[in-house]
mmCIF file of C-alpha atoms in Angstrom:
data_model
loop_
_atom_site.group_PDB
_atom_site.id
_atom_site.type_symbol
_atom_site.label_atom_id
_atom_site.label_comp_id
_atom_site.label_asym_id
_atom_site.label_seq_id
_atom_site.Cartn_x
_atom_site.Cartn_y
_atom_site.Cartn_z
ATOM 1 C CA MET A 1 -16.008 -25.908 -29.130
ATOM 2 C CA ALA A 2 -12.970 -27.568 -30.633
ATOM 3 C CA PRO A 3 -9.826 -26.957 -28.563
ATOM 4 C CA ARG A 4 -8.203 -24.728 -31.188
ATOM 5 C CA VAL A 5 -11.364 -22.612 -31.478
ATOM 6 C CA THR A 6 -11.493 -22.244 -27.689
ATOM 7 C CA ALA A 7 -7.829 -21.247 -27.637
ATOM 8 C CA GLU A 8 -8.437 -18.620 -30.310
ATOM 9 C CA ARG A 9 -11.337 -17.168 -28.337
ATOM 10 C CA LEU A 10 -9.186 -17.063 -25.230
ATOM 11 C CA LEU A 11 -6.523 -15.103 -27.108
ATOM 12 C CA GLN A 12 -9.075 -12.674 -28.486
ATOM 13 C CA GLU A 13 -10.960 -12.033 -25.239
ATOM 14 C CA TYR A 14 -8.346 -12.498 -22.518
ATOM 15 C CA GLY A 15 -4.952 -12.756 -24.207
ATOM 16 C CA ARG A 16 -3.219 -9.706 -22.812
ATOM 17 C CA THR A 17 -0.098 -10.311 -20.770
ATOM 18 C CA HIS A 18 0.701 -8.469 -17.560
ATOM 19 C CA ALA A 19 3.824 -7.096 -19.236
ATOM 20 C CA GLU A 20 1.726 -5.533 -21.992
ATOM 21 C CA GLU A 21 -0.626 -4.010 -19.433
ATOM 22 C CA ALA A 22 2.321 -2.505 -17.582
ATOM 23 C CA GLY A 23 3.682 -0.962 -20.771
ATOM 24 C CA ILE A 24 6.663 -3.318 -20.972
ATOM 25 C CA HIS A 25 7.812 -3.992 -24.533
ATOM 26 C CA LEU A 26 9.297 -7.349 -23.670
ATOM 27 C CA ARG A 27 12.485 -8.249 -25.505
ATOM 28 C CA ASP A 28 15.587 -10.241 -24.614
ATOM 29 C CA THR A 29 17.422 -7.131 -23.477
ATOM 30 C CA PRO A 30 18.349 -5.980 -19.954
ATOM 31 C CA ALA A 31 15.872 -3.151 -19.335
ATOM 32 C CA PRO A 32 12.581 -4.889 -20.229
ATOM 33 C CA LEU A 33 13.661 -8.095 -18.498
ATOM 34 C CA HIS A 34 14.310 -6.113 -15.325
ATOM 35 C CA GLN A 35 10.961 -4.381 -15.704
ATOM 36 C CA LEU A 36 9.252 -7.769 -15.916
ATOM 37 C CA LEU A 37 11.089 -8.916 -12.795
ATOM 38 C CA SER A 38 9.991 -5.749 -10.963
ATOM 39 C CA LEU A 39 6.416 -6.470 -11.993
ATOM 40 C CA CYS A 40 6.750 -10.002 -10.611
ATOM 41 C CA VAL A 41 7.996 -8.579 -7.298
ATOM 42 C CA LEU A 42 4.862 -6.424 -7.184
ATOM 43 C CA PHE A 43 2.672 -9.464 -7.824
ATOM 44 C CA SER A 44 4.348 -11.510 -5.092
ATOM 45 C CA VAL A 45 2.051 -10.288 -2.317
ATOM 46 C CA ARG A 46 -1.703 -10.478 -1.868
ATOM 47 C CA ILE A 47 -2.627 -7.527 -4.053
ATOM 48 C CA LYS A 48 -5.088 -6.991 -6.883
ATOM 49 C CA ALA A 49 -3.583 -7.459 -10.326
ATOM 50 C CA ASP A 50 -4.667 -4.041 -11.580
ATOM 51 C CA ILE A 51 -2.994 -2.348 -8.623
ATOM 52 C CA ALA A 52 0.257 -4.255 -9.180
ATOM 53 C CA VAL A 53 0.222 -3.261 -12.851
ATOM 54 C CA ALA A 54 -0.524 0.361 -11.972
ATOM 55 C CA ALA A 55 2.346 0.345 -9.461
ATOM 56 C CA ALA A 56 4.731 -0.936 -12.132
ATOM 57 C CA ARG A 57 3.663 1.867 -14.460
ATOM 58 C CA GLU A 58 4.276 4.442 -11.730
ATOM 59 C CA LEU A 59 7.759 3.088 -11.050
ATOM 60 C CA PHE A 60 8.657 3.087 -14.749
ATOM 61 C CA GLU A 61 7.220 6.563 -15.365
ATOM 62 C CA ALA A 62 9.364 7.783 -12.474
ATOM 63 C CA GLY A 63 12.403 6.498 -14.350
ATOM 64 C CA MET A 64 13.008 3.240 -12.454
ATOM 65 C CA ARG A 65 13.309 1.064 -15.555
ATOM 66 C CA THR A 66 16.730 -0.510 -14.931
ATOM 67 C CA PRO A 67 18.450 -1.993 -11.877
ATOM 68 C CA LYS A 68 20.825 0.978 -11.781
ATOM 69 C CA ALA A 69 17.965 3.480 -11.861
ATOM 70 C CA MET A 70 15.965 1.503 -9.308
ATOM 71 C CA LEU A 71 18.900 1.485 -6.903
ATOM 72 C CA ALA A 72 19.717 5.134 -7.539
ATOM 73 C CA ALA A 73 16.188 6.159 -6.597
ATOM 74 C CA SER A 74 15.658 6.743 -2.908
ATOM 75 C CA TRP A 75 13.597 4.378 -0.810
ATOM 76 C CA GLN A 76 11.076 7.195 -0.400
ATOM 77 C CA ASP A 77 10.899 7.659 -4.179
ATOM 78 C CA ARG A 78 9.906 4.025 -4.505
ATOM 79 C CA VAL A 79 7.378 4.251 -1.677
ATOM 80 C CA ASP A 80 5.849 7.365 -3.237
ATOM 81 C CA ALA A 81 5.519 5.706 -6.651
ATOM 82 C CA LEU A 82 3.794 2.709 -5.099
ATOM 83 C CA GLY A 83 1.543 5.009 -3.110
ATOM 84 C CA ARG A 84 0.371 6.806 -6.244
ATOM 85 C CA ALA A 85 -0.907 3.438 -7.476
ATOM 86 C CA HIS A 86 -2.652 2.775 -4.122
ATOM 87 C CA TYR A 87 -0.307 -0.131 -3.491
ATOM 88 C CA ARG A 88 -1.101 -0.161 0.215
ATOM 89 C CA ARG A 89 0.061 -2.251 3.192
ATOM 90 C CA TYR A 90 3.069 -3.588 1.288
ATOM 91 C CA ASP A 91 4.466 -0.312 -0.044
ATOM 92 C CA GLU A 92 7.368 0.068 2.392
ATOM 93 C CA SER A 93 8.467 -3.585 2.371
ATOM 94 C CA THR A 94 8.150 -3.757 -1.406
ATOM 95 C CA ALA A 95 10.173 -0.576 -1.834
ATOM 96 C CA THR A 96 12.903 -2.242 0.227
ATOM 97 C CA ALA A 97 12.658 -5.478 -1.803
ATOM 98 C CA LEU A 98 12.894 -3.614 -5.115
ATOM 99 C CA GLY A 99 16.056 -1.854 -4.000
ATOM 100 C CA ALA A 100 17.620 -5.037 -2.643
ATOM 101 C CA GLY A 101 16.719 -6.913 -5.818
ATOM 102 C CA ALA A 102 18.304 -4.254 -8.003
ATOM 103 C CA GLU A 103 21.463 -4.420 -5.902
ATOM 104 C CA LEU A 104 21.590 -8.211 -6.238
ATOM 105 C CA LEU A 105 21.143 -8.006 -10.019
ATOM 106 C CA LEU A 106 23.909 -5.450 -10.346
ATOM 107 C CA ASP A 107 26.329 -7.301 -8.078
ATOM 108 C CA ARG A 108 25.754 -10.798 -9.426
ATOM 109 C CA TYR A 109 24.678 -10.290 -13.027
ATOM 110 C CA GLY A 110 25.904 -6.825 -13.915
ATOM 111 C CA GLY A 111 22.272 -5.731 -14.109
ATOM 112 C CA ASP A 112 21.594 -8.145 -16.975
ATOM 113 C CA LEU A 113 19.165 -11.025 -16.427
ATOM 114 C CA ARG A 114 20.487 -12.706 -19.551
ATOM 115 C CA ARG A 115 23.451 -13.687 -17.378
ATOM 116 C CA LEU A 116 21.036 -15.441 -15.026
ATOM 117 C CA ARG A 117 19.740 -17.278 -18.083
ATOM 118 C CA GLU A 118 23.272 -18.276 -19.024
ATOM 119 C CA GLU A 119 23.984 -19.490 -15.498
ATOM 120 C CA ALA A 120 20.861 -21.653 -15.653
ATOM 121 C CA GLY A 121 22.243 -23.391 -18.738
ATOM 122 C CA GLY A 122 18.896 -23.836 -20.460
ATOM 123 C CA ASP A 123 17.273 -25.542 -17.463
ATOM 124 C CA PRO A 124 13.835 -24.001 -16.678
ATOM 125 C CA GLY A 125 13.928 -25.381 -13.152
ATOM 126 C CA ARG A 126 17.272 -23.707 -12.538
ATOM 127 C CA VAL A 127 15.924 -20.433 -13.940
ATOM 128 C CA ARG A 128 13.176 -20.580 -11.324
ATOM 129 C CA GLU A 129 15.672 -21.380 -8.571
ATOM 130 C CA LEU A 130 17.845 -18.395 -9.463
ATOM 131 C CA LEU A 131 14.850 -16.089 -9.737
ATOM 132 C CA ARG A 132 13.806 -17.086 -6.231
ATOM 133 C CA GLU A 133 17.086 -15.722 -4.900
ATOM 134 C CA VAL A 134 15.763 -12.257 -5.730
ATOM 135 C CA PRO A 135 14.145 -10.663 -2.647
ATOM 136 C CA ARG A 136 10.363 -11.171 -2.491
ATOM 137 C CA ILE A 137 10.292 -13.536 -5.491
ATOM 138 C CA GLY A 138 8.773 -16.872 -4.493
ATOM 139 C CA PRO A 139 7.180 -19.693 -6.480
ATOM 140 C CA VAL A 140 4.319 -17.479 -7.692
ATOM 141 C CA GLY A 141 6.607 -14.675 -8.839
ATOM 142 C CA ALA A 142 8.943 -17.123 -10.573
ATOM 143 C CA ASP A 143 5.984 -18.752 -12.340
ATOM 144 C CA ILE A 144 4.725 -15.376 -13.552
ATOM 145 C CA PHE A 145 8.162 -14.434 -14.864
ATOM 146 C CA CYS A 146 8.535 -17.722 -16.751
ATOM 147 C CA ARG A 147 4.980 -17.553 -18.072
ATOM 148 C CA GLU A 148 5.593 -14.105 -19.527
ATOM 149 C CA ALA A 149 9.242 -14.560 -20.544
ATOM 150 C CA GLN A 150 8.670 -17.782 -22.500
ATOM 151 C CA GLY A 151 8.085 -15.610 -25.545
ATOM 152 C CA VAL A 152 11.723 -14.458 -25.504
ATOM 153 C CA TRP A 153 13.383 -17.362 -23.684
ATOM 154 C CA PRO A 154 12.316 -20.436 -25.693
ATOM 155 C CA GLU A 155 13.775 -22.911 -23.188
ATOM 156 C CA LEU A 156 10.979 -21.931 -20.774
ATOM 157 C CA ARG A 157 8.293 -23.171 -23.169
ATOM 158 C CA PRO A 158 5.715 -24.372 -22.509
ATOM 159 C CA ALA A 159 5.096 -22.523 -19.221
ATOM 160 C CA PHE A 160 1.576 -23.037 -17.857
ATOM 161 C CA ASP A 161 1.215 -22.882 -14.091
ATOM 162 C CA ASP A 162 -1.372 -24.669 -11.919
ATOM 163 C CA ARG A 163 -4.026 -21.974 -12.351
ATOM 164 C CA ALA A 164 -3.688 -21.997 -16.122
ATOM 165 C CA ARG A 165 -3.886 -25.773 -16.290
ATOM 166 C CA HIS A 166 -6.919 -25.879 -14.008
ATOM 167 C CA ALA A 167 -8.747 -23.357 -16.183
ATOM 168 C CA ALA A 168 -7.819 -25.377 -19.253
ATOM 169 C CA GLY A 169 -9.412 -28.465 -17.745
ATOM 170 C CA GLU A 170 -12.573 -26.545 -16.849
ATOM 171 C CA LEU A 171 -12.851 -25.439 -20.474
ATOM 172 C CA GLY A 172 -12.347 -28.924 -21.837
ATOM 173 C CA LEU A 173 -8.824 -28.196 -23.045
ATOM 174 C CA PRO A 174 -5.789 -30.428 -22.474
ATOM 175 C CA ARG A 175 -4.240 -30.054 -19.039
ATOM 176 C CA THR A 176 -0.619 -30.742 -19.918
ATOM 177 C CA PRO A 177 1.648 -27.858 -20.969
ATOM 178 C CA GLU A 178 2.848 -29.806 -23.989
ATOM 179 C CA GLU A 179 -0.675 -30.384 -25.326
ATOM 180 C CA LEU A 180 -1.724 -26.804 -24.643
ATOM 181 C CA ALA A 181 1.312 -25.578 -26.561
ATOM 182 C CA GLU A 182 0.046 -27.369 -29.660
ATOM 183 C CA LEU A 183 -3.067 -25.171 -29.807
ATOM 184 C CA VAL A 184 -1.368 -21.875 -30.706
ATOM 185 C CA PRO A 185 1.807 -20.636 -32.409
ATOM 186 C CA ALA A 186 4.848 -20.457 -30.113
ATOM 187 C CA GLU A 187 4.794 -16.653 -30.053
ATOM 188 C CA ASP A 188 1.271 -16.738 -28.578
ATOM 189 C CA LEU A 189 2.108 -19.028 -25.653
ATOM 190 C CA PRO A 190 2.511 -16.142 -23.147
ATOM 191 C CA LYS A 191 -0.878 -14.773 -24.195
ATOM 192 C CA LEU A 192 -2.616 -18.135 -23.935
ATOM 193 C CA ALA A 193 -1.122 -18.766 -20.494
ATOM 194 C CA ALA A 194 -2.163 -15.288 -19.360
ATOM 195 C CA ALA A 195 -5.657 -15.770 -20.791
ATOM 196 C CA LEU A 196 -6.151 -19.027 -18.913
ATOM 197 C CA VAL A 197 -5.056 -17.435 -15.640
ATOM 198 C CA ARG A 198 -7.439 -14.512 -16.218
ATOM 199 C CA VAL A 199 -10.293 -16.940 -16.808
ATOM 200 C CA GLU A 200 -9.380 -18.862 -13.657
ATOM 201 C CA LEU A 201 -9.443 -15.651 -11.601
ATOM 202 C CA SER A 202 -12.485 -14.058 -13.262
ATOM 203 C CA LYS A 203 -15.775 -15.036 -11.679
ATOM 204 C CA GLY A 204 -18.126 -16.496 -14.254
ATOM 205 C CA ALA A 205 -15.620 -16.442 -17.128
ATOM 206 C CA VAL A 206 -15.518 -20.206 -17.530
ATOM 207 C CA ASP A 207 -19.324 -20.451 -17.613
ATOM 208 C CA ALA A 208 -19.567 -17.549 -20.047
ATOM 209 C CA LEU A 209 -17.144 -19.193 -22.447
ATOM 210 C CA ARG A 210 -19.022 -22.475 -22.184
ATOM 211 C CA GLU A 211 -22.409 -20.854 -22.772
ATOM 212 C CA THR A 212 -21.287 -18.985 -25.860
ATOM 213 C CA GLY A 213 -19.534 -22.031 -27.250
#
């Protein structure tokens, strides 16, 4: 298949972001940006993606959609929400990390991640550095945030992590973020990056796409 045709198939079959799955209507406003960060905290341990997404939904349905609400909830409230999603082994430590992260956001950025963006001064590397100051967020969590947030923070584009680029190569697509970004409109970059990661993590997905091409 031609690269653009492959990219279109990826969007159609796998192009659903983690934020969408978690019910986050991502915009450049404080609440959804915090919700995305919370989701990235949940992903920053060895846990299945569907469980992390389910845990995010439980937290948000319990009202923990902003740093202030997250901090106001008790530690046990957070543990219970994670437990309802079967987020096991890491529930207590993650509940602690979510509370500490909310406190950091409130103290340093007034609960508004757009201030982190301003502090980074348009430098994607600096954005990642500042994100990694949030408890539990490491390189993987920072990559997920940038991958998903590139739709609302243009300076992060194009954001394709190692897994996405490896999948691209396996499918005969360009491996560089800049070349991948040429295959779809800018607003679809988060979906293409998510689709490539899903293919990388889904057993047999690469072969299936090749066979039907």
